[in-house]
Amino acid sequence: MTTPTLDNDSAWFSEIGAKEGLAFSLRVHGRLHAEQSPYQHIEIWDTHEFGKLMTIDGFVMLTSRDNFLYHEMMSHPALFTHPAPKRVVIVGGGDCGTLKEVLKHPGVEHALQVDIDERVTRLSELYFPELCESNHDPRAELHFGDGIQWMKDAAPGSVDLVIVDSTDPIGPAEGLFSAGFYRDVHRALGADGLVVQQSESPLLHYDSIIRPMHKAMREAGFGNIVTMPFPQPVYPSGWWSATLAGKNSVTDFRERDAQAKTFPTRYYNAAIHRGALAQPEFFLRSRAD
Ligand code: SAM
């Protein structure tokens, strides 16, 4: 379990992972906002070196300083893997950072963000306006509701890419890591469709989350699955991952298009994409188990 602490004298926000035996702290000037939404406890902190920090139920969601790593790796590898992504659905992602990256692709015709909690988006508009600058793009649609239900109701073959940008697999996000949800995703996707999901830390959660996620995705009919590790300084262990599952290959990507991309990024490029596909030894060893 993780518990937040704020020691007013030294003014540090800490996320303590008692089970993992680790903690991550950011020095803060103070807390700017706290509220209990119908779904979760949302807080905004003003840090010394990382800009604004959003936490949900005491867990770090994002900071102004390093969210680009996560948002770029949750979007561009998948978008450059699909041959021509036009219809994108983001499940979760209420801070709108992933939506902004998706809309950098001129070929995307419609990007729908389905987050269960409207308050996350309203607070992001206030405290992370730089992430919300594409919310009024005519291709963007914000829908507030449960992503699990949305996917159950989706018309078969109506989506090219699903991005699951969710909280950890507890509370309302728990079902987003299940074979039943992936089956609905599989049905909603078109012939070349793929899904990418944040899959926690390769160091801390390989056996507990990443391997079961692969199994559930396979059960749902996805024959091609790869987990791409990337750095994320503010998440537990500093090492995070995105798992890509597709009806077709997820390791071949439009490398030339990625090299010639027409928009700016701060982390993602074609070489980073290729590098993220390289699998650590322990991923490969466990596959043979
Ligand atoms: N980058 C973050 C991380 O890995 O910690 C995730 C950020 S984003 C703020 C996560 C979002 O998932 C939250 O806004 C939350 O409301 C949303 N969420 C959780 N369960 C959901 C569900 N069942 N349907 C739609 N959105 C959900």
PDB file of C-alpha atoms and ligand atoms in Angstrom, residues 39-40 54 56 59-62 70-71 74 90-96 114-118 120-121 145-149 165-168 170-176 198 200 235 240, ligand 1:
ATOM      1  CA  TYR A  39     -14.491   8.370  -7.455  1.00  0.00           C
ATOM      2  CA  GLN A  40     -11.232   9.331  -5.792  1.00  0.00           C
ATOM      3  CA  MET A  54      -1.238  15.717  -9.231  1.00  0.00           C
ATOM      4  CA  ILE A  56      -4.949  10.506  -6.837  1.00  0.00           C
ATOM      5  CA  PHE A  59      -0.402   8.064  -5.681  1.00  0.00           C
ATOM      6  CA  VAL A  60       1.661  10.259  -7.986  1.00  0.00           C
ATOM      7  CA  MET A  61      -0.138  10.762 -11.329  1.00  0.00           C
ATOM      8  CA  LEU A  62       2.017  13.346 -13.034  1.00  0.00           C
ATOM      9  CA  TYR A  70       4.957   8.989 -20.168  1.00  0.00           C
ATOM     10  CA  HIS A  71       2.581  10.786 -22.513  1.00  0.00           C
ATOM     11  CA  MET A  74       1.829   6.054 -24.358  1.00  0.00           C
ATOM     12  CA  ILE A  90      -8.167   6.991 -24.783  1.00  0.00           C
ATOM     13  CA  VAL A  91      -9.518   5.240 -21.682  1.00  0.00           C
ATOM     14  CA  GLY A  92      -8.623   7.297 -18.607  1.00  0.00           C
ATOM     15  CA  GLY A  93      -6.058   9.959 -19.429  1.00  0.00           C
ATOM     16  CA  GLY A  94      -8.136  12.678 -17.738  1.00  0.00           C
ATOM     17  CA  ASP A  95      -5.153  15.012 -17.454  1.00  0.00           C
ATOM     18  CA  CYS A  96      -5.352  15.301 -21.280  1.00  0.00           C
ATOM     19  CA  VAL A 114     -13.242   8.465 -21.870  1.00  0.00           C
ATOM     20  CA  ASP A 115     -12.366   9.234 -18.254  1.00  0.00           C
ATOM     21  CA  ILE A 116     -14.620   8.243 -15.390  1.00  0.00           C
ATOM     22  CA  ASP A 117     -13.869  11.419 -13.430  1.00  0.00           C
ATOM     23  CA  GLU A 118     -14.580  14.836 -14.927  1.00  0.00           C
ATOM     24  CA  VAL A 120      -9.447  15.224 -13.074  1.00  0.00           C
ATOM     25  CA  THR A 121      -9.866  17.055 -16.373  1.00  0.00           C
ATOM     26  CA  GLY A 145     -17.934   7.802 -18.045  1.00  0.00           C
ATOM     27  CA  ASP A 146     -16.627   4.348 -17.245  1.00  0.00           C
ATOM     28  CA  GLY A 147     -14.212   3.085 -19.891  1.00  0.00           C
ATOM     29  CA  ILE A 148     -15.165  -0.524 -19.149  1.00  0.00           C
ATOM     30  CA  GLN A 149     -18.815   0.124 -19.956  1.00  0.00           C
ATOM     31  CA  ASP A 165      -4.007   5.565 -19.674  1.00  0.00           C
ATOM     32  CA  SER A 166      -5.379   4.525 -16.329  1.00  0.00           C
ATOM     33  CA  THR A 167      -4.561   4.639 -12.664  1.00  0.00           C
ATOM     34  CA  ASP A 168      -3.047   1.564 -10.983  1.00  0.00           C
ATOM     35  CA  ILE A 170      -7.195  -0.817  -7.977  1.00  0.00           C
ATOM     36  CA  GLY A 171     -10.551   0.921  -7.509  1.00  0.00           C
ATOM     37  CA  PRO A 172     -12.341   1.943 -10.732  1.00  0.00           C
ATOM     38  CA  ALA A 173      -9.314   0.939 -12.846  1.00  0.00           C
ATOM     39  CA  GLU A 174      -9.129  -2.681 -11.656  1.00  0.00           C
ATOM     40  CA  GLY A 175     -11.350  -4.025 -14.446  1.00  0.00           C
ATOM     41  CA  LEU A 176      -9.198  -2.276 -17.068  1.00  0.00           C
ATOM     42  CA  GLN A 198       0.374   1.601 -19.086  1.00  0.00           C
ATOM     43  CA  GLU A 200       3.562  -0.252 -14.266  1.00  0.00           C
ATOM     44  CA  TYR A 235       6.833   6.647 -10.509  1.00  0.00           C
ATOM     45  CA  TRP A 240       7.918   2.278 -16.135  1.00  0.00           C
TER      46      TRP A 240
HETATM   47  N1  SAM B   1      -0.258   8.533 -15.779  1.00  0.00           N
HETATM   48  C1  SAM B   1      -1.023   8.091 -14.706  1.00  0.00           C
HETATM   49  C2  SAM B   1      -0.451   6.929 -13.944  1.00  0.00           C
HETATM   50  O1  SAM B   1      -0.007   5.943 -14.538  1.00  0.00           O
HETATM   51  O2  SAM B   1      -0.449   7.017 -12.726  1.00  0.00           O
HETATM   52  C3  SAM B   1      -2.444   7.928 -15.085  1.00  0.00           C
HETATM   53  C4  SAM B   1      -3.016   9.284 -15.283  1.00  0.00           C
HETATM   54  S1  SAM B   1      -4.683   9.509 -15.624  1.00  0.00           S
HETATM   55  C5  SAM B   1      -4.933  10.864 -14.526  1.00  0.00           C
HETATM   56  C6  SAM B   1      -5.559   8.160 -14.921  1.00  0.00           C
HETATM   57  C7  SAM B   1      -7.055   8.321 -15.069  1.00  0.00           C
HETATM   58  O3  SAM B   1      -7.695   7.050 -15.127  1.00  0.00           O
HETATM   59  C8  SAM B   1      -7.743   9.082 -13.930  1.00  0.00           C
HETATM   60  O4  SAM B   1      -8.133  10.350 -14.383  1.00  0.00           O
HETATM   61  C9  SAM B   1      -8.955   8.192 -13.569  1.00  0.00           C
HETATM   62  O5  SAM B   1     -10.124   8.942 -13.347  1.00  0.00           O
HETATM   63  C10 SAM B   1      -9.053   7.324 -14.810  1.00  0.00           C
HETATM   64  N2  SAM B   1      -9.779   6.058 -14.625  1.00  0.00           N
HETATM   65  C11 SAM B   1      -9.619   5.126 -13.646  1.00  0.00           C
HETATM   66  N3  SAM B   1     -10.493   4.119 -13.827  1.00  0.00           N
HETATM   67  C12 SAM B   1     -11.216   4.406 -14.962  1.00  0.00           C
HETATM   68  C13 SAM B   1     -12.268   3.749 -15.664  1.00  0.00           C
HETATM   69  N4  SAM B   1     -12.764   2.580 -15.250  1.00  0.00           N
HETATM   70  N5  SAM B   1     -12.761   4.349 -16.786  1.00  0.00           N
HETATM   71  C14 SAM B   1     -12.267   5.532 -17.222  1.00  0.00           C
HETATM   72  N6  SAM B   1     -11.277   6.195 -16.577  1.00  0.00           N
HETATM   73  C15 SAM B   1     -10.752   5.643 -15.468  1.00  0.00           C
END
